PDB file of C-alpha atoms (C1' of nucleotides) in Angstrom:
ATOM      1  CA  MET A1414     -83.670 -42.053  69.239  1.00  0.00           C
ATOM      2  CA  ARG A1415     -84.356 -42.060  72.873  1.00  0.00           C
ATOM      3  CA  PRO A1416     -84.818 -38.762  74.591  1.00  0.00           C
ATOM      4  CA  ASP A1417     -81.944 -38.083  76.950  1.00  0.00           C
ATOM      5  CA  LEU A1418     -81.890 -35.467  79.670  1.00  0.00           C
ATOM      6  CA  ASP A1419     -79.661 -33.262  77.558  1.00  0.00           C
ATOM      7  CA  THR A1420     -82.057 -32.769  74.915  1.00  0.00           C
ATOM      8  CA  VAL A1421     -85.097 -32.607  77.106  1.00  0.00           C
ATOM      9  CA  PHE A1422     -83.681 -29.820  79.343  1.00  0.00           C
ATOM     10  CA  ALA A1423     -82.288 -28.010  76.396  1.00  0.00           C
ATOM     11  CA  ALA A1424     -85.690 -28.186  74.779  1.00  0.00           C
ATOM     12  CA  LEU A1425     -87.308 -26.794  77.771  1.00  0.00           C
ATOM     13  CA  ALA A1426     -84.801 -23.802  78.002  1.00  0.00           C
ATOM     14  CA  ASP A1427     -86.822 -21.742  75.653  1.00  0.00           C
ATOM     15  CA  PRO A1428     -90.121 -19.746  76.498  1.00  0.00           C
ATOM     16  CA  THR A1429     -91.504 -20.311  73.072  1.00  0.00           C
ATOM     17  CA  ARG A1430     -91.149 -24.089  73.374  1.00  0.00           C
ATOM     18  CA  ARG A1431     -92.508 -24.135  76.898  1.00  0.00           C
ATOM     19  CA  ARG A1432     -95.433 -22.096  75.830  1.00  0.00           C
ATOM     20  CA  ILE A1433     -96.085 -24.471  72.841  1.00  0.00           C
ATOM     21  CA  LEU A1434     -96.142 -27.404  75.305  1.00  0.00           C
ATOM     22  CA  THR A1435     -98.678 -25.659  77.421  1.00  0.00           C
ATOM     23  CA  MET A1436    -100.777 -25.082  74.384  1.00  0.00           C
ATOM     24  CA  LEU A1437    -100.610 -28.683  73.487  1.00  0.00           C
ATOM     25  CA  LEU A1438    -101.861 -29.546  77.004  1.00  0.00           C
ATOM     26  CA  GLU A1439    -105.327 -28.292  75.830  1.00  0.00           C
ATOM     27  CA  ASP A1440    -105.392 -30.317  72.795  1.00  0.00           C
ATOM     28  CA  ASP A1441    -103.548 -31.811  69.861  1.00  0.00           C
ATOM     29  CA  MET A1442    -102.792 -29.098  67.218  1.00  0.00           C
ATOM     30  CA  ALA A1443    -101.769 -28.623  63.655  1.00  0.00           C
ATOM     31  CA  VAL A1444     -98.552 -26.888  63.074  1.00  0.00           C
ATOM     32  CA  THR A1445    -100.226 -23.788  61.623  1.00  0.00           C
ATOM     33  CA  ASP A1446    -102.357 -23.442  64.632  1.00  0.00           C
ATOM     34  CA  VAL A1447     -99.513 -23.903  66.954  1.00  0.00           C
ATOM     35  CA  ALA A1448     -97.820 -20.927  65.047  1.00  0.00           C
ATOM     36  CA  ASP A1449    -100.895 -18.800  65.194  1.00  0.00           C
ATOM     37  CA  PRO A1450    -100.378 -16.923  68.494  1.00  0.00           C
ATOM     38  CA  PHE A1451     -96.648 -16.390  67.820  1.00  0.00           C
ATOM     39  CA  GLU A1452     -95.156 -13.399  66.204  1.00  0.00           C
ATOM     40  CA  MET A1453     -92.609 -15.426  64.423  1.00  0.00           C
ATOM     41  CA  SER A1454     -92.515 -17.184  61.191  1.00  0.00           C
ATOM     42  CA  LEU A1455     -94.000 -20.471  60.510  1.00  0.00           C
ATOM     43  CA  ALA A1456     -90.656 -22.003  59.737  1.00  0.00           C
ATOM     44  CA  ALA A1457     -89.328 -20.826  63.013  1.00  0.00           C
ATOM     45  CA  ILE A1458     -92.192 -22.703  64.820  1.00  0.00           C
ATOM     46  CA  SER A1459     -91.460 -25.563  62.529  1.00  0.00           C
ATOM     47  CA  LYS A1460     -87.870 -25.673  63.912  1.00  0.00           C
ATOM     48  CA  HIS A1461     -89.021 -25.432  67.461  1.00  0.00           C
ATOM     49  CA  LEU A1462     -91.471 -28.409  66.951  1.00  0.00           C
ATOM     50  CA  THR A1463     -88.606 -30.491  65.461  1.00  0.00           C
ATOM     51  CA  ILE A1464     -86.512 -29.724  68.603  1.00  0.00           C
ATOM     52  CA  LEU A1465     -89.506 -30.638  70.893  1.00  0.00           C
ATOM     53  CA  THR A1466     -89.908 -33.870  68.790  1.00  0.00           C
ATOM     54  CA  ARG A1467     -86.201 -34.838  68.946  1.00  0.00           C
ATOM     55  CA  ALA A1468     -86.509 -34.294  72.731  1.00  0.00           C
ATOM     56  CA  GLY A1469     -89.282 -36.709  72.732  1.00  0.00           C
ATOM     57  CA  LEU A1470     -91.578 -34.071  74.432  1.00  0.00           C
ATOM     58  CA  ILE A1471     -94.123 -34.234  71.701  1.00  0.00           C
ATOM     59  CA  SER A1472     -94.810 -36.373  68.649  1.00  0.00           C
ATOM     60  CA  GLN A1473     -95.955 -35.285  65.092  1.00  0.00           C
ATOM     61  CA  GLU A1474     -98.307 -37.414  62.892  1.00  0.00           C
ATOM     62  CA  LYS A1475     -99.083 -36.434  59.457  1.00  0.00           C
ATOM     63  CA  ARG A1476    -102.805 -36.868  58.384  1.00  0.00           C
ATOM     64  CA  GLY A1477    -103.360 -35.684  55.015  1.00  0.00           C
ATOM     65  CA  ARG A1478    -101.578 -32.422  54.452  1.00  0.00           C
ATOM     66  CA  VAL A1479    -101.876 -31.539  58.196  1.00  0.00           C
ATOM     67  CA  LYS A1480     -99.341 -32.535  60.779  1.00  0.00           C
ATOM     68  CA  TRP A1481    -100.667 -32.956  64.062  1.00  0.00           C
ATOM     69  CA  CYS A1482     -98.567 -32.332  67.194  1.00  0.00           C
ATOM     70  CA  LYS A1483     -99.384 -34.062  70.444  1.00  0.00           C
ATOM     71  CA  LEU A1484     -97.659 -34.037  73.836  1.00  0.00           C
ATOM     72  CA  GLU A1485     -95.649 -37.085  74.977  1.00  0.00           C
ATOM     73  CA  PRO A1486     -95.483 -37.026  78.912  1.00  0.00           C
ATOM     74  CA  ASP A1487     -92.739 -39.494  79.257  1.00  0.00           C
ATOM     75  CA  ALA A1488     -89.812 -37.259  78.313  1.00  0.00           C
ATOM     76  CA  MET A1489     -90.829 -34.566  80.679  1.00  0.00           C
ATOM     77  CA  ARG A1490     -91.366 -37.109  83.363  1.00  0.00           C
ATOM     78  CA  GLU A1491     -87.770 -38.116  82.886  1.00  0.00           C
ATOM     79  CA  ALA A1492     -86.687 -34.661  83.715  1.00  0.00           C
ATOM     80  CA  SER A1493     -88.977 -34.398  86.460  1.00  0.00           C
ATOM     81  CA  VAL A1494     -87.704 -37.527  88.002  1.00  0.00           C
ATOM     82  CA  TRP A1495     -84.204 -36.181  87.685  1.00  0.00           C
ATOM     83  CA  ILE A1496     -85.006 -33.096  89.575  1.00  0.00           C
ATOM     84  CA  ALA A1497     -87.081 -35.047  92.130  1.00  0.00           C
ATOM     85  CA  SER A1498     -84.460 -37.491  92.851  1.00  0.00           C
ATOM     86  CA  PHE A1499     -81.791 -34.787  93.047  1.00  0.00           C
ATOM     87  CA  GLY A1500     -79.963 -34.506  96.232  1.00  0.00           C
ATOM     88  CA  GLN A1501     -81.596 -31.366  97.675  1.00  0.00           C
ATOM     89  CA  PHE A1502     -84.418 -33.827  98.132  1.00  0.00           C
ATOM     90  CA  GLU A1503     -82.058 -35.912 100.005  1.00  0.00           C
ATOM     91  CA  GLY A1504     -84.240 -35.241 103.052  1.00  0.00           C
ATOM     92  CA  LEU A1505     -87.258 -35.535 100.861  1.00  0.00           C
ATOM     93  CA  ASP A1506     -89.593 -38.126 102.069  1.00  0.00           C
ATOM     94  CA  LEU A1507     -90.417 -39.828  98.805  1.00  0.00           C
ATOM     95  CA  ASP A1508     -93.375 -41.580 100.160  1.00  0.00           C
ATOM     96  CA  ALA A1509     -94.699 -38.305 101.576  1.00  0.00           C
ATOM     97  CA  PHE A1510     -94.161 -36.853  98.096  1.00  0.00           C
ATOM     98  CA  GLU A1511     -96.237 -39.555  96.475  1.00  0.00           C
ATOM     99  CA  VAL A1512     -98.911 -39.315  99.022  1.00  0.00           C
ATOM    100  CA  PHE A1513     -98.908 -35.592  98.440  1.00  0.00           C
ATOM    101  CA  LEU A1514     -99.399 -36.039  94.750  1.00  0.00           C
ATOM    102  CA  ALA A1515    -101.940 -38.777  95.069  1.00  0.00           C
ATOM    103  CA  GLY A1516    -103.866 -36.684  97.468  1.00  0.00           C
ATOM    104  CA  GLN A1517    -103.667 -33.631  95.139  1.00  0.00           C
ATOM    105  CA  PHE A1518    -104.948 -35.768  92.260  1.00  0.00           C
ATOM    106  CA  ALA A1519    -107.685 -37.468  94.214  1.00  0.00           C
ATOM    107  CA  SER A1520    -109.091 -34.152  95.366  1.00  0.00           C
ATOM    108  CA  ASP A1521    -108.781 -32.920  91.879  1.00  0.00           C
ATOM    109  CA  GLU A1522    -110.997 -35.572  90.247  1.00  0.00           C
ATOM    110  CA  ALA A1523    -114.066 -33.561  90.865  1.00  0.00           C
ATOM    111  CA  HIS A1524    -113.490 -30.359  88.952  1.00  0.00           C
ATOM    112  CA  LYS A1525    -111.351 -32.058  86.394  1.00  0.00           C
ATOM    113  CA  ALA A1526    -114.227 -33.978  84.719  1.00  0.00           C
ATOM    114  CA  GLU A1527    -116.116 -30.772  83.839  1.00  0.00           C
ATOM    115  CA  ASP A1528    -113.678 -28.987  81.563  1.00  0.00           C
ATOM    116  CA  ARG A1529    -112.270 -32.015  80.054  1.00  0.00           C
ATOM    117  CA  ASP A1530    -113.828 -32.608  76.556  1.00  0.00           C
ATOM    118  CA  ASP A1531    -111.176 -35.041  75.265  1.00  0.00           C
ATOM    119  CA  ASP A1532    -110.448 -38.336  76.850  1.00  0.00           C
ATOM    120  CA  ASP A1533    -106.822 -38.670  77.585  1.00  0.00           C
ATOM    121  CA  ASP A1534    -105.164 -40.891  79.978  1.00  0.00           C
ATOM    122  CA  LYS A1535    -103.177 -38.226  81.665  1.00  0.00           C
ATOM    123  CA  ALA A1536    -104.532 -39.006  84.997  1.00  0.00           C
ATOM    124  CA  ASP A1537    -103.133 -42.553  85.002  1.00  0.00           C
ATOM    125  CA  ASP A1538     -99.573 -41.168  84.334  1.00  0.00           C
ATOM    126  CA  ILE A1539     -99.219 -39.682  87.867  1.00  0.00           C
ATOM    127  CA  ASP A1540     -98.720 -43.021  89.391  1.00  0.00           C
ATOM    128  CA  ASP A1541     -94.956 -43.664  88.439  1.00  0.00           C
ATOM    129  CA  VAL A1542     -93.879 -40.227  88.674  1.00  0.00           C
ATOM    130  CA  THR A1543     -91.347 -40.842  91.399  1.00  0.00           C
ATOM    131  CA  HIS A1544     -89.868 -43.959  90.034  1.00  0.00           C
TER     132      HIS A1544
ATOM    133  CA  MET B1340     -79.815 -11.364  89.377  1.00  0.00           C
ATOM    134  CA  ARG B1341     -82.851 -13.549  89.602  1.00  0.00           C
ATOM    135  CA  PRO B1342     -82.787 -17.053  87.911  1.00  0.00           C
ATOM    136  CA  ASP B1343     -85.353 -17.384  85.174  1.00  0.00           C
ATOM    137  CA  LEU B1344     -86.533 -20.653  83.724  1.00  0.00           C
ATOM    138  CA  ASP B1345     -84.547 -20.221  80.562  1.00  0.00           C
ATOM    139  CA  THR B1346     -81.244 -20.048  82.159  1.00  0.00           C
ATOM    140  CA  VAL B1347     -82.040 -22.680  84.689  1.00  0.00           C
ATOM    141  CA  PHE B1348     -83.075 -25.307  82.074  1.00  0.00           C
ATOM    142  CA  ALA B1349     -80.262 -24.294  79.953  1.00  0.00           C
ATOM    143  CA  ALA B1350     -77.857 -24.815  82.695  1.00  0.00           C
ATOM    144  CA  LEU B1351     -79.332 -28.258  83.390  1.00  0.00           C
ATOM    145  CA  ALA B1352     -79.032 -29.239  79.849  1.00  0.00           C
ATOM    146  CA  ASP B1353     -75.328 -30.332  80.163  1.00  0.00           C
ATOM    147  CA  PRO B1354     -74.168 -33.581  81.779  1.00  0.00           C
ATOM    148  CA  THR B1355     -70.987 -31.934  83.192  1.00  0.00           C
ATOM    149  CA  ARG B1356     -73.006 -29.373  84.883  1.00  0.00           C
ATOM    150  CA  ARG B1357     -75.483 -31.870  86.145  1.00  0.00           C
ATOM    151  CA  ARG B1358     -72.719 -33.934  87.629  1.00  0.00           C
ATOM    152  CA  ILE B1359     -71.213 -30.957  89.163  1.00  0.00           C
ATOM    153  CA  LEU B1360     -74.532 -30.248  90.939  1.00  0.00           C
ATOM    154  CA  THR B1361     -74.630 -33.852  92.304  1.00  0.00           C
ATOM    155  CA  MET B1362     -71.123 -33.397  93.461  1.00  0.00           C
ATOM    156  CA  LEU B1363     -72.001 -30.302  95.269  1.00  0.00           C
ATOM    157  CA  LEU B1364     -74.746 -32.232  97.028  1.00  0.00           C
ATOM    158  CA  GLU B1365     -72.169 -33.886  99.239  1.00  0.00           C
ATOM    159  CA  ASP B1366     -70.357 -30.798 100.256  1.00  0.00           C
ATOM    160  CA  ASP B1367     -69.276 -27.364  99.263  1.00  0.00           C
ATOM    161  CA  MET B1368     -66.280 -27.514  97.068  1.00  0.00           C
ATOM    162  CA  ALA B1369     -63.270 -25.469  95.749  1.00  0.00           C
ATOM    163  CA  VAL B1370     -63.089 -24.956  91.957  1.00  0.00           C
ATOM    164  CA  THR B1371     -60.041 -27.046  91.626  1.00  0.00           C
ATOM    165  CA  ASP B1372     -61.639 -29.892  93.412  1.00  0.00           C
ATOM    166  CA  VAL B1373     -64.867 -29.652  91.280  1.00  0.00           C
ATOM    167  CA  ALA B1374     -62.639 -29.903  88.262  1.00  0.00           C
ATOM    168  CA  ASP B1375     -60.603 -32.836  89.538  1.00  0.00           C
ATOM    169  CA  PRO B1376     -62.719 -35.835  88.341  1.00  0.00           C
ATOM    170  CA  PHE B1377     -63.293 -34.312  84.836  1.00  0.00           C
ATOM    171  CA  GLU B1378     -61.023 -34.726  81.858  1.00  0.00           C
ATOM    172  CA  MET B1379     -61.410 -31.220  80.623  1.00  0.00           C
ATOM    173  CA  SER B1380     -59.373 -28.081  81.530  1.00  0.00           C
ATOM    174  CA  LEU B1381     -59.831 -26.191  84.701  1.00  0.00           C
ATOM    175  CA  ALA B1382     -60.901 -23.059  82.504  1.00  0.00           C
ATOM    176  CA  ALA B1383     -63.763 -25.206  81.040  1.00  0.00           C
ATOM    177  CA  ILE B1384     -64.914 -26.081  84.475  1.00  0.00           C
ATOM    178  CA  SER B1385     -64.634 -22.430  85.584  1.00  0.00           C
ATOM    179  CA  LYS B1386     -67.005 -21.592  82.695  1.00  0.00           C
ATOM    180  CA  HIS B1387     -69.561 -24.299  83.674  1.00  0.00           C
ATOM    181  CA  LEU B1388     -69.562 -22.920  87.130  1.00  0.00           C
ATOM    182  CA  THR B1389     -70.182 -19.326  85.764  1.00  0.00           C
ATOM    183  CA  ILE B1390     -73.170 -20.687  83.948  1.00  0.00           C
ATOM    184  CA  LEU B1391     -74.477 -22.599  87.142  1.00  0.00           C
ATOM    185  CA  THR B1392     -73.994 -19.366  88.996  1.00  0.00           C
ATOM    186  CA  ARG B1393     -75.730 -17.204  86.502  1.00  0.00           C
ATOM    187  CA  ALA B1394     -78.607 -19.630  86.634  1.00  0.00           C
ATOM    188  CA  GLY B1395     -78.742 -19.301  90.409  1.00  0.00           C
ATOM    189  CA  LEU B1396     -78.136 -22.935  90.845  1.00  0.00           C
ATOM    190  CA  ILE B1397     -74.957 -22.444  92.835  1.00  0.00           C
ATOM    191  CA  SER B1398     -73.248 -19.581  94.466  1.00  0.00           C
ATOM    192  CA  GLN B1399     -69.383 -18.924  94.710  1.00  0.00           C
ATOM    193  CA  GLU B1400     -67.766 -17.263  97.608  1.00  0.00           C
ATOM    194  CA  LYS B1401     -63.912 -16.520  97.550  1.00  0.00           C
ATOM    195  CA  ARG B1402     -62.171 -17.143 100.806  1.00  0.00           C
ATOM    196  CA  GLY B1403     -58.379 -16.549 100.503  1.00  0.00           C
ATOM    197  CA  ARG B1404     -57.390 -17.749  97.236  1.00  0.00           C
ATOM    198  CA  VAL B1405     -59.923 -20.522  97.210  1.00  0.00           C
ATOM    199  CA  LYS B1406     -63.442 -19.976  95.631  1.00  0.00           C
ATOM    200  CA  TRP B1407     -66.063 -22.105  97.308  1.00  0.00           C
ATOM    201  CA  CYS B1408     -69.094 -23.327  95.413  1.00  0.00           C
ATOM    202  CA  LYS B1409     -72.174 -24.265  97.137  1.00  0.00           C
ATOM    203  CA  LEU B1410     -75.707 -25.347  95.996  1.00  0.00           C
ATOM    204  CA  GLU B1411     -78.490 -23.010  95.902  1.00  0.00           C
ATOM    205  CA  PRO B1412     -81.746 -25.013  95.833  1.00  0.00           C
ATOM    206  CA  ASP B1413     -84.063 -22.134  95.096  1.00  0.00           C
ATOM    207  CA  ALA B1414     -83.504 -22.141  91.298  1.00  0.00           C
ATOM    208  CA  MET B1415     -83.826 -25.692  90.916  1.00  0.00           C
ATOM    209  CA  ARG B1416     -87.132 -25.573  92.794  1.00  0.00           C
ATOM    210  CA  GLU B1417     -88.403 -23.115  90.301  1.00  0.00           C
ATOM    211  CA  ALA B1418     -87.750 -25.574  87.520  1.00  0.00           C
ATOM    212  CA  SER B1419     -89.300 -28.316  89.557  1.00  0.00           C
ATOM    213  CA  VAL B1420     -92.389 -26.328  90.134  1.00  0.00           C
ATOM    214  CA  TRP B1421     -92.697 -25.559  86.571  1.00  0.00           C
ATOM    215  CA  ILE B1422     -92.560 -29.226  85.458  1.00  0.00           C
ATOM    216  CA  ALA B1423     -94.598 -30.284  88.336  1.00  0.00           C
ATOM    217  CA  SER B1424     -97.376 -27.771  87.463  1.00  0.00           C
ATOM    218  CA  PHE B1425     -97.318 -29.050  83.954  1.00  0.00           C
ATOM    219  CA  GLY B1426     -99.550 -31.529  82.234  1.00  0.00           C
ATOM    220  CA  GLN B1427     -99.462 -34.560  84.104  1.00  0.00           C
ATOM    221  CA  PHE B1428     -99.984 -32.560  87.219  1.00  0.00           C
ATOM    222  CA  GLU B1429    -102.581 -30.348  85.641  1.00  0.00           C
ATOM    223  CA  GLY B1430    -104.830 -29.447  88.270  1.00  0.00           C
ATOM    224  CA  LEU B1431    -102.262 -29.805  90.917  1.00  0.00           C
ATOM    225  CA  ASP B1432    -102.651 -27.211  93.733  1.00  0.00           C
ATOM    226  CA  LEU B1433     -99.571 -25.182  92.994  1.00  0.00           C
ATOM    227  CA  ASP B1434     -99.531 -23.322  96.182  1.00  0.00           C
ATOM    228  CA  ALA B1435     -99.917 -26.491  98.215  1.00  0.00           C
ATOM    229  CA  PHE B1436     -97.137 -28.031  96.295  1.00  0.00           C
ATOM    230  CA  GLU B1437     -94.923 -25.220  97.022  1.00  0.00           C
ATOM    231  CA  VAL B1438     -95.705 -25.438 100.623  1.00  0.00           C
ATOM    232  CA  PHE B1439     -94.870 -29.019 100.529  1.00  0.00           C
ATOM    233  CA  LEU B1440     -91.516 -28.390  98.971  1.00  0.00           C
ATOM    234  CA  ALA B1441     -90.735 -25.396 101.221  1.00  0.00           C
ATOM    235  CA  GLY B1442     -91.313 -27.883 104.086  1.00  0.00           C
ATOM    236  CA  GLN B1443     -89.121 -30.457 102.613  1.00  0.00           C
ATOM    237  CA  PHE B1444     -86.433 -27.923 101.805  1.00  0.00           C
ATOM    238  CA  ALA B1445     -86.613 -26.466 105.349  1.00  0.00           C
ATOM    239  CA  SER B1446     -85.071 -29.774 106.392  1.00  0.00           C
ATOM    240  CA  ASP B1447     -82.266 -28.809 104.372  1.00  0.00           C
ATOM    241  CA  GLU B1448     -80.973 -26.468 106.881  1.00  0.00           C
ATOM    242  CA  ALA B1449     -79.387 -29.268 108.980  1.00  0.00           C
ATOM    243  CA  HIS B1450     -77.340 -29.949 105.986  1.00  0.00           C
ATOM    244  CA  LYS B1451     -75.426 -26.701 106.178  1.00  0.00           C
ATOM    245  CA  ALA B1452     -73.669 -27.511 109.428  1.00  0.00           C
ATOM    246  CA  GLU B1453     -70.159 -26.320 109.136  1.00  0.00           C
ATOM    247  CA  ASP B1454     -68.217 -29.255 110.247  1.00  0.00           C
ATOM    248  CA  ARG B1455     -68.952 -31.855 107.628  1.00  0.00           C
ATOM    249  CA  ASP B1456     -66.471 -34.551 107.018  1.00  0.00           C
ATOM    250  CA  ASP B1457     -69.038 -37.337 106.911  1.00  0.00           C
ATOM    251  CA  ASP B1458     -72.634 -36.446 107.235  1.00  0.00           C
ATOM    252  CA  ASP B1459     -75.423 -38.954 107.119  1.00  0.00           C
ATOM    253  CA  ASP B1460     -78.070 -36.829 108.768  1.00  0.00           C
ATOM    254  CA  LYS B1461     -80.800 -37.857 106.441  1.00  0.00           C
ATOM    255  CA  ALA B1462     -82.544 -39.667 109.441  1.00  0.00           C
ATOM    256  CA  ASP B1463     -83.835 -36.858 111.415  1.00  0.00           C
ATOM    257  CA  ASP B1464     -84.404 -34.193 108.874  1.00  0.00           C
ATOM    258  CA  ILE B1465     -87.601 -35.485 107.528  1.00  0.00           C
ATOM    259  CA  ASP B1466     -89.656 -35.502 110.608  1.00  0.00           C
ATOM    260  CA  ASP B1467     -91.644 -32.289 110.015  1.00  0.00           C
ATOM    261  CA  VAL B1468     -93.126 -33.163 106.651  1.00  0.00           C
ATOM    262  CA  THR B1469     -95.920 -30.802 105.996  1.00  0.00           C
ATOM    263  CA  HIS B1470     -99.363 -32.054 105.826  1.00  0.00           C
TER     264      HIS B1470
ATOM    265  C1'  DC C1315     -38.955 -12.381  98.807  1.00  0.00           C
ATOM    266  C1'  DC C1316     -39.905 -16.055  95.575  1.00  0.00           C
ATOM    267  C1'  DG C1317     -42.172 -19.803  93.826  1.00  0.00           C
ATOM    268  C1'  DA C1318     -46.216 -22.364  93.385  1.00  0.00           C
ATOM    269  C1'  DA C1319     -51.146 -22.867  93.739  1.00  0.00           C
ATOM    270  C1'  DA C1320     -56.051 -21.145  92.652  1.00  0.00           C
ATOM    271  C1'  DG C1321     -58.728 -19.219  89.397  1.00  0.00           C
ATOM    272  C1'  DT C1322     -59.933 -16.136  85.695  1.00  0.00           C
ATOM    273  C1'  DC C1323     -59.224 -13.627  81.211  1.00  0.00           C
ATOM    274  C1'  DA C1324     -58.568 -13.376  76.400  1.00  0.00           C
ATOM    275  C1'  DA C1325     -58.321 -15.130  72.032  1.00  0.00           C
ATOM    276  C1'  DC C1326     -59.460 -18.656  69.167  1.00  0.00           C
ATOM    277  C1'  DC C1327     -62.209 -22.731  67.162  1.00  0.00           C
ATOM    278  C1'  DA C1328     -66.200 -25.594  65.342  1.00  0.00           C
ATOM    279  C1'  DA C1329     -70.916 -26.422  66.266  1.00  0.00           C
ATOM    280  C1'  DT C1330     -75.372 -25.130  67.315  1.00  0.00           C
ATOM    281  C1'  DC C1331     -79.271 -21.822  68.108  1.00  0.00           C
ATOM    282  C1'  DG C1332     -83.072 -18.850  67.003  1.00  0.00           C
ATOM    283  C1'  DG C1333     -84.429 -16.152  63.650  1.00  0.00           C
ATOM    284  C1'  DT C1334     -85.225 -14.583  58.833  1.00  0.00           C
ATOM    285  C1'  DT C1335     -86.530 -14.999  53.733  1.00  0.00           C
ATOM    286  C1'  DG C1336     -87.606 -17.554  49.483  1.00  0.00           C
ATOM    287  C1'  DA C1337     -88.227 -21.577  47.135  1.00  0.00           C
ATOM    288  C1'  DA C1338     -89.908 -26.301  46.896  1.00  0.00           C
ATOM    289  C1'  DT C1339     -92.907 -30.366  48.116  1.00  0.00           C
ATOM    290  C1'  DG C1340     -97.122 -32.406  49.087  1.00  0.00           C
ATOM    291  C1'  DT C1341    -102.120 -32.591  49.548  1.00  0.00           C
ATOM    292  C1'  DG C1342    -107.069 -31.212  49.185  1.00  0.00           C
ATOM    293  C1'  DC C1343    -110.604 -29.107  46.597  1.00  0.00           C
ATOM    294  C1'  DA C1344    -113.530 -26.620  43.136  1.00  0.00           C
TER     295       DA C1344
ATOM    296  C1'  DT D 658    -106.405 -29.514  35.794  1.00  0.00           C
ATOM    297  C1'  DG D 659    -104.865 -26.123  38.529  1.00  0.00           C
ATOM    298  C1'  DC D 660    -104.815 -23.159  42.468  1.00  0.00           C
ATOM    299  C1'  DA D 661    -104.640 -22.586  47.401  1.00  0.00           C
ATOM    300  C1'  DC D 662    -103.073 -24.347  51.732  1.00  0.00           C
ATOM    301  C1'  DA D 663     -99.686 -26.919  55.069  1.00  0.00           C
ATOM    302  C1'  DT D 664     -95.314 -27.565  55.904  1.00  0.00           C
ATOM    303  C1'  DT D 665     -90.527 -28.182  55.197  1.00  0.00           C
ATOM    304  C1'  DC D 666     -86.013 -27.056  53.025  1.00  0.00           C
ATOM    305  C1'  DA D 667     -81.911 -24.241  52.121  1.00  0.00           C
ATOM    306  C1'  DA D 668     -79.241 -20.572  52.712  1.00  0.00           C
ATOM    307  C1'  DC D 669     -77.994 -17.107  55.458  1.00  0.00           C
ATOM    308  C1'  DC D 670     -77.214 -14.227  59.832  1.00  0.00           C
ATOM    309  C1'  DG D 671     -75.465 -12.867  64.458  1.00  0.00           C
ATOM    310  C1'  DA D 672     -75.158 -14.760  69.086  1.00  0.00           C
ATOM    311  C1'  DT D 673     -73.983 -18.445  72.045  1.00  0.00           C
ATOM    312  C1'  DT D 674     -71.856 -22.866  73.573  1.00  0.00           C
ATOM    313  C1'  DG D 675     -68.211 -25.960  74.960  1.00  0.00           C
ATOM    314  C1'  DG D 676     -63.950 -26.632  74.524  1.00  0.00           C
ATOM    315  C1'  DT D 677     -58.779 -25.447  73.955  1.00  0.00           C
ATOM    316  C1'  DT D 678     -54.142 -22.888  75.173  1.00  0.00           C
ATOM    317  C1'  DG D 679     -51.335 -19.408  77.317  1.00  0.00           C
ATOM    318  C1'  DA D 680     -50.879 -15.331  79.885  1.00  0.00           C
ATOM    319  C1'  DC D 681     -52.154 -12.931  84.011  1.00  0.00           C
ATOM    320  C1'  DT D 682     -53.598 -11.729  89.031  1.00  0.00           C
ATOM    321  C1'  DT D 683     -53.865 -12.897  93.636  1.00  0.00           C
ATOM    322  C1'  DT D 684     -52.652 -15.424  97.742  1.00  0.00           C
ATOM    323  C1'  DC D 685     -50.480 -18.708 100.521  1.00  0.00           C
ATOM    324  C1'  DG D 686     -46.263 -20.808 102.449  1.00  0.00           C
ATOM    325  C1'  DG D 687     -41.301 -21.553 103.339  1.00  0.00           C
TER     326       DG D 687
END
DNA sequence: CCGAAAGTCAACCAATCGGTTGAATGTGCA
DNA sequence: TGCACATTCAACCGATTGGTTGACTTTCGG
């Protein structure tokens, strides 16, 4: 069930789901906690999470009676790559792009460490973003 | 009619529409010519083009009885920025990124030259990469 | 002026979406 | 054991999607 661009973009085409993704950026969350800041029903959120899972943007793992949601960066990177490799970037200097990103990240290491309590490997993902 | 992320992502969530976009990369095209390589009816393509227009990804201008479709890079850039500012790029300097993209896109102007039967002008439109 | 070409419009279809409610299924805890 | 919590399931709703076909408008060309 590999995530294709169709489902990824479709999943991103909803503000609720994009907000969920940014929430999951902070930390893994239980379904109930994901649903908390939203007005809608828990069942609705559950559906959104299913769509995000189907798109490969998150994964869900049940531990006890709690189902934990966590971000899966690969799928979004696929979308990112499609856009980035898109023609209007025909004139884009991909090397310059990588250099730019690398520079951004390098200069970022300093203040990233301080508000980071969990130890993810997100930083390492940046390398192959243009491939 | 400003393109929001919802409609942009939704428009990108269809292989036909993505293919149309890449076709328009080469050149502006009439609706009939856009429809040509597809199996589906002209009316179907017309609808797809409406969706792309509504998303701001393309624009359509009628000259004579022919309606020309041309790519509008701004909308996609918005999507690109959203993704780029997301997770794996957490901590990315968004302003710098936009400046970078703007620089890259500025080189696109050369692309709009009116003659175009064959254009491989990639070579010289990357020389003012922003730093 | 007549016919063909370029597109859109309108009606229709089945499928999916985003949301609701209420019932059902697990699981943890006192 | 039994209740409360976490989450999904099932049925339903109105709106939208992606496609069809056929009729229609506008414009070009002989």
